[in-house]
Amino acid sequence: MSRAALVVIDVQESFRQRPIWAYGSNPDMIRQVDRLVAAARQRGDLVVWVLHSEPGTGGLFDPARGYVRLIDGLVPAEGEPTLVKTAHNAFTTTNLQQLLTQAGITDITVCGIRTEQCVETTTRVGADLGYRMTFVTDATLTFPIPHRDLPETATVAEILADPRTLTNEEIVTRTEYALAGRFATIRTVDEVTGATFAGSRG
């Protein structure tokens, strides 16, 4: 039995409803996630899907709005668990660790949205719990981060025009620097899959 798992984090419709979606770091992210999933299934690895929920908020992550679901085109196979979290990391408010322990998992590969937020935080927690973590940057997605002093009502145009805004490239670089050699091994989709599934999605 495989001792590895792929954890797909927050690749959900909630994000596609935000105006900033068009300025995401990785337009190819869904296809890249699909490649990782296909390779994991072929190896017999456990695939776990995680969604983020903020019940009662009325926002895009409130399940009552109908967007707390996987992005169209990503479908769990029979027996693949889908967990719903309310914290940034995938462990604290779910039974993810229990599932992994029961399956004898020692190695976790992570991907999803957002690079520096839920995916990075899950990686840090997983490493502290003793798992060998692999962070697949080109199967993650993030968005420009506004400066803390910019009003929450700022438009996308205002965020992008502000020189204090962190760019996608800056965010990805910082995340990789923070994780590599401390919390995770940084790898590409090609490295993880052996490029076997390079053409698996159109």
XYZ file of N, CA and C in Angstrom:
606
model
N 0.838 -1.198 0.000
C 0.000 0.000 0.000
C 0.876 1.251 0.000
N 0.500 2.244 -0.800
C 1.259 3.485 -0.848
C 1.215 4.191 0.502
N 2.328 4.816 0.844
C 2.393 5.590 2.078
C 2.396 7.086 1.774
N 1.907 7.443 0.584
C 1.892 8.840 0.155
C 0.477 9.316 -0.106
N 0.283 10.625 0.041
C -1.024 11.235 -0.222
C -0.841 12.544 -0.967
N -1.819 12.849 -1.806
C -1.917 14.156 -2.447
C -3.084 14.894 -1.812
N -2.820 16.088 -1.300
C -3.871 16.895 -0.692
C -4.100 18.126 -1.573
N -5.305 18.221 -2.125
C -5.681 19.314 -3.028
C -6.487 20.322 -2.210
N -5.962 21.529 -2.096
C -6.491 22.494 -1.128
C -7.224 23.653 -1.803
N -8.507 23.778 -1.512
C -9.304 24.975 -1.826
C -9.371 25.329 -3.313
N -9.312 24.334 -4.184
C -9.488 24.626 -5.609
C -10.988 24.669 -5.868
N -11.592 25.784 -5.485
C -13.041 25.865 -5.418
C -13.582 27.090 -6.137
N -14.873 27.004 -6.447
C -15.526 28.053 -7.225
C -15.547 29.400 -6.509
N -15.433 29.407 -5.203
C -15.430 30.667 -4.452
C -14.440 31.662 -5.035
N -13.243 31.176 -5.360
C -12.201 32.071 -5.857
C -12.523 32.616 -7.245
N -13.179 31.802 -8.057
C -13.470 32.252 -9.429
C -14.513 33.372 -9.462
N -15.196 33.588 -8.344
C -16.199 34.645 -8.287
C -15.593 36.002 -7.930
N -14.321 36.017 -7.571
C -13.667 37.266 -7.196
C -13.115 37.974 -8.433
N -13.243 39.301 -8.503
C -12.698 40.033 -9.646
C -11.187 39.811 -9.842
N -10.470 39.556 -8.740
C -9.014 39.378 -8.811
C -8.634 38.068 -9.492
N -9.604 37.166 -9.715
C -9.315 35.864 -10.315
C -8.562 36.011 -11.635
N -8.917 37.004 -12.409
C -8.296 37.198 -13.723
C -6.816 37.523 -13.626
N -6.362 37.871 -12.422
C -4.963 38.258 -12.238
C -4.193 37.218 -11.417
N -4.701 35.994 -11.412
C -4.044 34.918 -10.683
C -2.667 34.595 -11.246
N -1.849 33.995 -10.421
C -0.454 33.735 -10.765
C -0.269 32.616 -11.773
N -1.256 31.735 -11.903
C -1.019 30.499 -12.646
C -2.273 30.084 -13.415
N -2.481 30.632 -14.599
C -3.677 30.292 -15.375
C -3.796 28.804 -15.691
N -2.684 28.074 -15.616
C -2.671 26.650 -15.945
C -2.872 25.766 -14.718
N -3.210 26.378 -13.589
C -3.242 25.647 -12.320
C -4.192 24.456 -12.325
N -5.375 24.596 -12.894
C -6.347 23.501 -12.851
C -5.820 22.289 -13.616
N -5.247 22.535 -14.778
C -4.663 21.421 -15.540
C -3.505 20.782 -14.782
N -2.725 21.597 -14.094
C -1.592 21.062 -13.338
C -2.074 20.208 -12.167
N -3.106 20.661 -11.485
C -3.685 19.862 -10.405
C -4.214 18.550 -10.964
N -4.884 18.615 -12.093
C -5.425 17.417 -12.733
C -4.313 16.412 -13.031
N -3.171 16.902 -13.474
C -2.036 16.018 -13.749
C -1.549 15.337 -12.475
N -1.442 16.101 -11.395
C -1.015 15.515 -10.122
C -1.989 14.444 -9.648
N -3.280 14.741 -9.778
C -4.308 13.787 -9.350
C -4.220 12.509 -10.170
N -4.077 12.638 -11.484
C -3.994 11.464 -12.346
C -2.782 10.605 -11.994
N -1.656 11.244 -11.743
C -0.442 10.501 -11.396
C -0.578 9.825 -10.036
N -1.171 10.535 -9.070
C -1.364 9.953 -7.738
C -2.261 8.725 -7.804
N -3.328 8.826 -8.577
C -4.232 7.673 -8.705
C -3.527 6.484 -9.339
N -2.726 6.743 -10.343
C -2.029 5.633 -10.986
C -1.054 4.949 -10.017
N -0.430 5.740 -9.145
C 0.514 5.169 -8.177
C -0.202 4.479 -7.016
N -1.479 4.730 -6.886
C -2.211 4.174 -5.751
C -2.114 5.027 -4.509
N -1.729 6.297 -4.673
C -1.661 7.218 -3.539
C -3.071 7.645 -3.116
N -3.204 8.015 -1.874
C -4.452 8.580 -1.377
C -4.595 10.006 -1.903
N -5.765 10.336 -2.444
C -6.058 11.704 -2.872
C -7.124 12.265 -1.941
N -6.816 13.412 -1.335
C -7.750 14.068 -0.415
C -8.060 15.460 -0.945
N -9.344 15.771 -1.022
C -9.798 17.081 -1.490
C -10.238 17.906 -0.283
N -9.832 19.171 -0.254
C -10.165 20.039 0.875
C -10.826 21.310 0.341
N -11.917 21.702 0.972
C -12.618 22.936 0.634
C -12.636 23.860 1.842
N -12.647 25.161 1.588
C -12.704 26.137 2.685
C -14.112 26.697 2.797
N -14.611 26.776 4.028
C -15.974 27.233 4.274
C -15.999 28.267 5.391
N -16.837 29.292 5.207
C -17.036 30.315 6.236
C -18.540 30.483 6.452
N -19.149 29.527 7.161
C -20.616 29.531 7.309
C -21.131 30.801 7.990
N -22.243 31.276 7.496
C -22.914 32.398 8.137
C -22.354 33.762 7.810
N -21.319 33.833 6.966
C -20.713 35.121 6.660
C -21.402 35.853 5.520
N -22.105 35.104 4.687
C -22.729 35.718 3.533
C -21.778 35.982 2.386
N -20.513 35.643 2.572
C -19.511 35.881 1.541
C -19.406 34.721 0.561
N -18.387 34.774 -0.281
C -18.217 33.758 -1.319
C -17.830 32.397 -0.767
N -17.394 32.361 0.502
C -17.028 31.091 1.123
C -18.117 30.587 2.079
N -19.226 31.278 2.093
C -20.396 30.804 2.839
C -21.063 29.717 1.993
N -21.184 28.499 2.522
C -21.768 27.417 1.722
C -23.173 27.719 1.219
N -23.865 28.630 1.886
C -25.213 28.985 1.439
C -25.202 29.655 0.069
N -24.064 30.197 -0.323
C -23.965 30.865 -1.631
C -23.789 29.877 -2.778
N -23.380 28.645 -2.466
C -23.260 27.613 -3.485
C -21.915 27.504 -4.178
N -20.920 28.252 -3.692
C -19.611 28.240 -4.350
C -18.574 27.364 -3.637
N -18.934 26.826 -2.494
C -17.985 25.963 -1.762
C -18.075 24.567 -2.379
N -17.512 24.465 -3.566
C -17.477 23.214 -4.322
C -16.271 23.269 -5.249
N -15.810 22.101 -5.655
C -14.645 22.055 -6.521
C -14.903 22.794 -7.827
N -13.854 23.407 -8.348
C -13.941 24.061 -9.647
C -14.347 23.034 -10.694
N -15.211 23.444 -11.593
C -15.702 22.543 -12.633
C -14.540 21.873 -13.364
N -14.655 20.566 -13.536
C -13.614 19.794 -14.206
C -12.800 18.938 -13.262
N -12.851 19.240 -11.972
C -12.162 18.418 -10.980
C -13.206 17.590 -10.232
N -13.074 16.284 -10.309
C -14.084 15.391 -9.736
C -13.394 14.309 -8.911
N -13.707 14.199 -7.622
C -13.136 13.115 -6.823
C -13.569 11.754 -7.348
N -12.652 10.812 -7.317
C -12.990 9.435 -7.654
C -13.671 8.782 -6.459
N -14.303 7.663 -6.708
C -14.977 6.948 -5.625
C -13.973 6.622 -4.532
N -14.342 6.933 -3.300
C -13.486 6.635 -2.160
C -12.522 7.736 -1.789
N -12.422 8.784 -2.617
C -11.535 9.896 -2.276
C -12.282 10.884 -1.389
N -11.799 11.110 -0.171
C -12.530 11.975 0.760
C -12.470 13.446 0.368
N -13.562 14.159 0.652
C -13.603 15.606 0.533
C -13.863 16.183 1.916
N -12.926 16.962 2.403
C -13.025 17.546 3.737
C -13.344 19.031 3.616
N -14.044 19.562 4.606
C -14.368 20.987 4.629
C -13.740 21.595 5.868
N -12.912 22.599 5.661
C -12.197 23.230 6.773
C -12.709 24.651 7.000
N -12.471 25.160 8.184
C -12.801 26.548 8.495
C -11.579 27.308 8.999
N -10.414 26.670 8.950
C -9.148 27.309 9.318
C -8.267 27.397 8.087
N -7.158 28.109 8.195
C -6.273 28.242 7.044
C -5.611 26.925 6.677
N -5.214 26.136 7.660
C -4.573 24.863 7.334
C -5.611 23.746 7.273
N -5.239 22.668 6.600
C -6.197 21.586 6.347
C -6.309 20.594 7.497
N -5.557 20.806 8.568
C -5.558 19.852 9.681
C -6.471 20.265 10.840
N -6.412 21.522 11.254
C -6.951 21.941 12.545
C -8.438 21.662 12.707
N -9.228 21.923 11.674
C -10.683 21.801 11.819
C -11.266 20.635 11.022
N -10.420 19.670 10.658
C -10.886 18.480 9.937
C -10.299 17.237 10.593
N -10.669 16.070 10.060
C -10.089 14.816 10.534
C -8.996 14.325 9.585
N -8.325 15.277 8.912
C -7.294 14.906 7.947
C -6.211 14.048 8.579
N -5.718 14.447 9.733
C -4.640 13.673 10.354
C -5.091 12.251 10.681
N -6.323 12.109 11.133
C -6.854 10.774 11.416
C -6.895 9.922 10.151
N -7.360 10.503 9.057
C -7.398 9.775 7.785
C -6.006 9.336 7.352
N -5.053 10.233 7.475
C -3.691 9.931 7.063
C -3.072 8.855 7.948
N -3.333 8.943 9.242
C -2.800 7.944 10.172
C -3.381 6.572 9.880
N -4.686 6.517 9.667
C -5.335 5.242 9.380
C -4.818 4.619 8.088
N -4.423 5.468 7.142
C -3.918 4.976 5.862
C -2.414 4.734 5.874
N -1.768 5.026 7.001
C -0.330 4.805 7.104
C 0.493 5.779 6.291
N -0.029 6.980 6.082
C 0.642 7.970 5.233
C 1.816 8.607 5.974
N 2.942 8.710 5.284
C 4.123 9.395 5.824
C 4.552 10.574 4.957
N 4.120 10.574 3.691
C 4.558 11.589 2.732
C 3.344 12.286 2.124
N 3.364 13.612 2.143
C 2.237 14.385 1.626
C 2.723 15.360 0.558
N 2.019 15.373 -0.565
C 2.221 16.370 -1.595
C 1.035 17.320 -1.555
N 1.302 18.623 -1.619
C 0.219 19.600 -1.542
C 0.196 20.487 -2.779
N -1.022 20.937 -3.115
C -1.224 21.871 -4.213
C -2.509 22.617 -3.924
N -2.805 23.662 -4.717
C -4.084 24.342 -4.559
C -3.987 25.852 -4.461
N -4.968 26.453 -3.788
C -5.134 27.898 -3.652
C -5.223 28.232 -2.151
N -4.578 29.260 -1.624
C -3.623 30.126 -2.254
C -2.214 29.698 -1.874
N -1.267 29.999 -2.741
C 0.115 29.545 -2.567
C 0.634 29.833 -1.171
N 0.551 31.101 -0.738
C 1.173 31.549 0.506
C 0.246 31.458 1.702
N -0.988 31.093 1.471
C -1.953 31.101 2.567
C -2.297 29.668 2.982
N -3.367 29.113 2.463
C -3.787 27.803 2.947
C -2.849 26.674 2.532
N -2.237 26.779 1.355
C -1.332 25.708 0.936
C -0.035 25.765 1.748
N 0.525 26.945 1.887
C 1.741 27.072 2.692
C 1.487 26.728 4.157
N 0.370 27.202 4.711
C 0.080 26.936 6.126
C -0.117 25.451 6.372
N -0.799 24.772 5.473
C -0.953 23.323 5.592
C 0.407 22.636 5.549
N 1.281 23.112 4.690
C 2.622 22.535 4.580
C 3.392 22.690 5.880
N 3.338 23.859 6.469
C 4.052 24.094 7.728
C 3.520 23.195 8.848
N 2.198 23.124 8.961
C 1.603 22.288 10.016
C 1.931 20.816 9.765
N 1.808 20.380 8.516
C 2.123 18.991 8.202
C 3.553 18.631 8.557
N 4.478 19.530 8.263
C 5.880 19.281 8.612
C 6.057 19.178 10.121
N 5.401 20.058 10.862
C 5.499 20.016 12.322
C 4.880 18.748 12.897
N 3.923 18.163 12.174
C 3.305 16.911 12.624
C 4.146 15.688 12.249
N 5.218 15.917 11.522
C 6.128 14.823 11.209
C 6.022 14.238 9.816
N 5.177 14.816 8.955
C 5.054 14.317 7.591
C 6.169 14.885 6.718
N 6.597 14.108 5.739
C 7.516 14.613 4.723
C 6.670 15.324 3.675
N 6.870 16.615 3.554
C 6.006 17.452 2.731
C 6.676 17.802 1.407
N 5.888 17.730 0.340
C 6.318 18.184 -0.975
C 5.364 19.279 -1.426
N 5.925 20.428 -1.773
C 5.144 21.595 -2.178
C 5.333 21.790 -3.675
N 4.251 21.643 -4.441
C 4.336 21.713 -5.904
C 3.871 23.107 -6.338
N 4.815 24.006 -6.453
C 4.479 25.409 -6.668
C 3.666 25.641 -7.929
N 4.025 24.963 -9.019
C 3.315 25.235 -10.272
C 1.960 24.537 -10.357
N 1.529 23.954 -9.259
C 0.152 23.484 -9.125
C -0.543 24.245 -8.000
N -0.037 25.465 -7.736
C -0.694 26.369 -6.790
C -1.034 27.663 -7.509
N -1.840 28.466 -6.855
C -2.293 29.732 -7.438
C -2.403 30.763 -6.335
N -2.004 31.991 -6.648
C -2.207 33.083 -5.713
C -2.563 34.348 -6.478
N -2.754 35.429 -5.738
C -3.165 36.700 -6.311
C -2.370 37.827 -5.666
N -2.243 38.975 -6.317
C -1.546 40.102 -5.708
C -2.138 40.441 -4.341
N -1.265 40.747 -3.395
C -1.703 41.047 -2.026
C -1.579 42.556 -1.773
N -2.684 43.206 -1.448
C -2.611 44.642 -1.173
C -1.908 44.931 0.144
N -1.363 46.144 0.247
C -0.755 46.581 1.498
C -1.821 46.665 2.586
N -1.424 46.414 3.803
C -2.381 46.382 4.911
C -3.105 47.714 5.107
N -2.510 48.825 4.653
C -3.147 50.130 4.839
C -4.116 50.489 3.721
N -4.165 49.672 2.690
C -5.104 49.951 1.606
C -6.512 49.589 2.079
N -7.486 50.440 1.847
C -8.857 50.159 2.315
C -9.389 48.841 1.740
N -10.202 48.159 2.515
C -10.792 46.900 2.043
C -11.702 47.120 0.841
N -12.127 48.333 0.650
C -13.008 48.647 -0.472
C -12.225 48.934 -1.761
N -10.912 48.838 -1.711
C -10.096 49.143 -2.888
C -10.469 48.231 -4.049
N -10.490 48.780 -5.233
C -10.794 47.997 -6.423
C -9.561 47.220 -6.863
N -9.775 46.273 -7.757
C -8.644 45.520 -8.302
C -7.656 46.469 -8.970
N -8.163 47.437 -9.705
C -7.290 48.396 -10.378
C -6.444 49.165 -9.375
N -7.035 49.551 -8.262
C -6.292 50.279 -7.225
C -5.244 49.390 -6.568
N -5.599 48.126 -6.359
C -4.632 47.184 -5.777
C -3.439 47.008 -6.704
N -3.707 46.810 -7.977
C -2.627 46.568 -8.929
C -1.762 47.809 -9.146
N -2.364 48.990 -9.004
C -1.626 50.236 -9.228
C -0.781 50.652 -8.027
N -1.096 50.138 -6.870
C -0.385 50.513 -5.637
C 1.019 49.902 -5.647
N 2.071 50.702 -5.566
C 3.435 50.158 -5.589
C 3.770 49.284 -4.389
N 2.952 49.357 -3.341
C 3.196 48.532 -2.153
C 2.626 47.121 -2.292
N 1.802 46.902 -3.291
C 1.183 45.590 -3.497
C 2.253 44.547 -3.790
N 2.140 43.396 -3.124
C 3.034 42.279 -3.422
C 2.573 41.609 -4.706
N 3.486 41.446 -5.631
C 3.134 40.799 -6.897
C 3.091 39.287 -6.724
N 2.473 38.630 -7.678
C 2.438 37.163 -7.643
C 3.841 36.580 -7.583
N 4.744 37.126 -8.377
C 6.112 36.607 -8.420
C 6.799 36.756 -7.062
N 6.591 37.882 -6.406
C 7.191 38.105 -5.093
C 6.630 37.132 -4.061
N 5.331 36.886 -4.125
C 4.693 35.967 -3.183
C 5.236 34.553 -3.353
N 5.289 34.084 -4.598
C 5.771 32.727 -4.867
C 7.213 32.578 -4.415
N 8.036 33.571 -4.719
C 9.451 33.505 -4.324
C 9.594 33.439 -2.811
N 8.867 34.271 -2.101
C 8.949 34.286 -0.635
C 8.490 32.948 -0.050
N 7.418 32.405 -0.594
C 6.923 31.125 -0.089
C 7.957 30.027 -0.283
N 8.540 29.954 -1.457
C 9.539 28.915 -1.713
C 10.757 29.082 -0.817
N 11.198 30.313 -0.620
C 12.333 30.548 0.272
C 12.009 30.121 1.701
N 10.793 30.420 2.155
C 10.415 30.099 3.531
C 10.280 28.600 3.760
N 9.787 27.871 2.756
C 9.509 26.446 2.934
C 10.723 25.554 2.670
N 11.493 25.879 1.653
C 12.572 24.990 1.212
C 13.614 24.777 2.303
N 13.918 23.513 2.555
C 14.927 23.178 3.547
C 14.463 23.280 4.979
N 13.242 23.756 5.184
C 12.694 23.882 6.536
C 11.436 23.027 6.699
N 10.481 23.267 5.814
C 9.186 22.611 5.942
C 8.863 21.661 4.802
N 9.527 21.812 3.663
C 9.119 21.023 2.501
C 10.220 20.953 1.461
N 10.043 20.004 0.567
C 10.807 19.952 -0.671
C 9.966 20.630 -1.747
N 10.577 21.545 -2.487
C 9.879 22.233 -3.558
C 10.077 21.442 -4.844
N 8.992 21.076 -5.496
C 9.082 20.327 -6.745
C 8.103 20.873 -7.765
N 8.302 20.493 -9.023
C 7.391 20.877 -10.096
C 6.456 19.712 -10.412
N 5.401 20.018 -11.155
C 4.482 18.957 -11.579
C 5.226 17.929 -12.424
N 6.076 18.392 -13.320
C 6.836 17.460 -14.156
C 7.690 16.525 -13.312
N 8.305 17.064 -12.277
C 9.146 16.236 -11.409
C 8.318 15.203 -10.654
N 7.151 15.604 -10.160
C 6.313 14.694 -9.381
C 5.703 13.601 -10.258
N 5.308 13.991 -11.461
C 4.593 13.044 -12.321
C 5.509 12.301 -13.287
N 6.734 12.764 -13.409
C 7.598 12.206 -14.441
C 7.109 12.603 -15.817
N 6.269 13.653 -15.869
C 5.683 14.170 -17.108
C 4.833 13.135 -17.824
N 4.470 12.056 -17.104
C 3.654 10.998 -17.708
C 2.322 11.519 -18.181
N 1.771 12.478 -17.454
C 0.410 12.932 -17.740
C 0.392 14.331 -18.316
N 1.469 14.711 -19.033
C 1.569 16.067 -19.548
C 0.391 16.444 -20.428
N -0.242 15.463 -21.074
C -1.367 15.799 -21.954
C -2.689 15.294 -21.449
N -2.812 15.086 -20.164
C -4.020 14.440 -19.635
C -5.257 15.320 -19.710
N -5.061 16.636 -19.756
C -6.239 17.522 -19.869
C -6.015 18.451 -21.056
N -6.708 18.213 -22.136
C -6.778 19.055 -23.314
C -5.650 19.996 -23.620
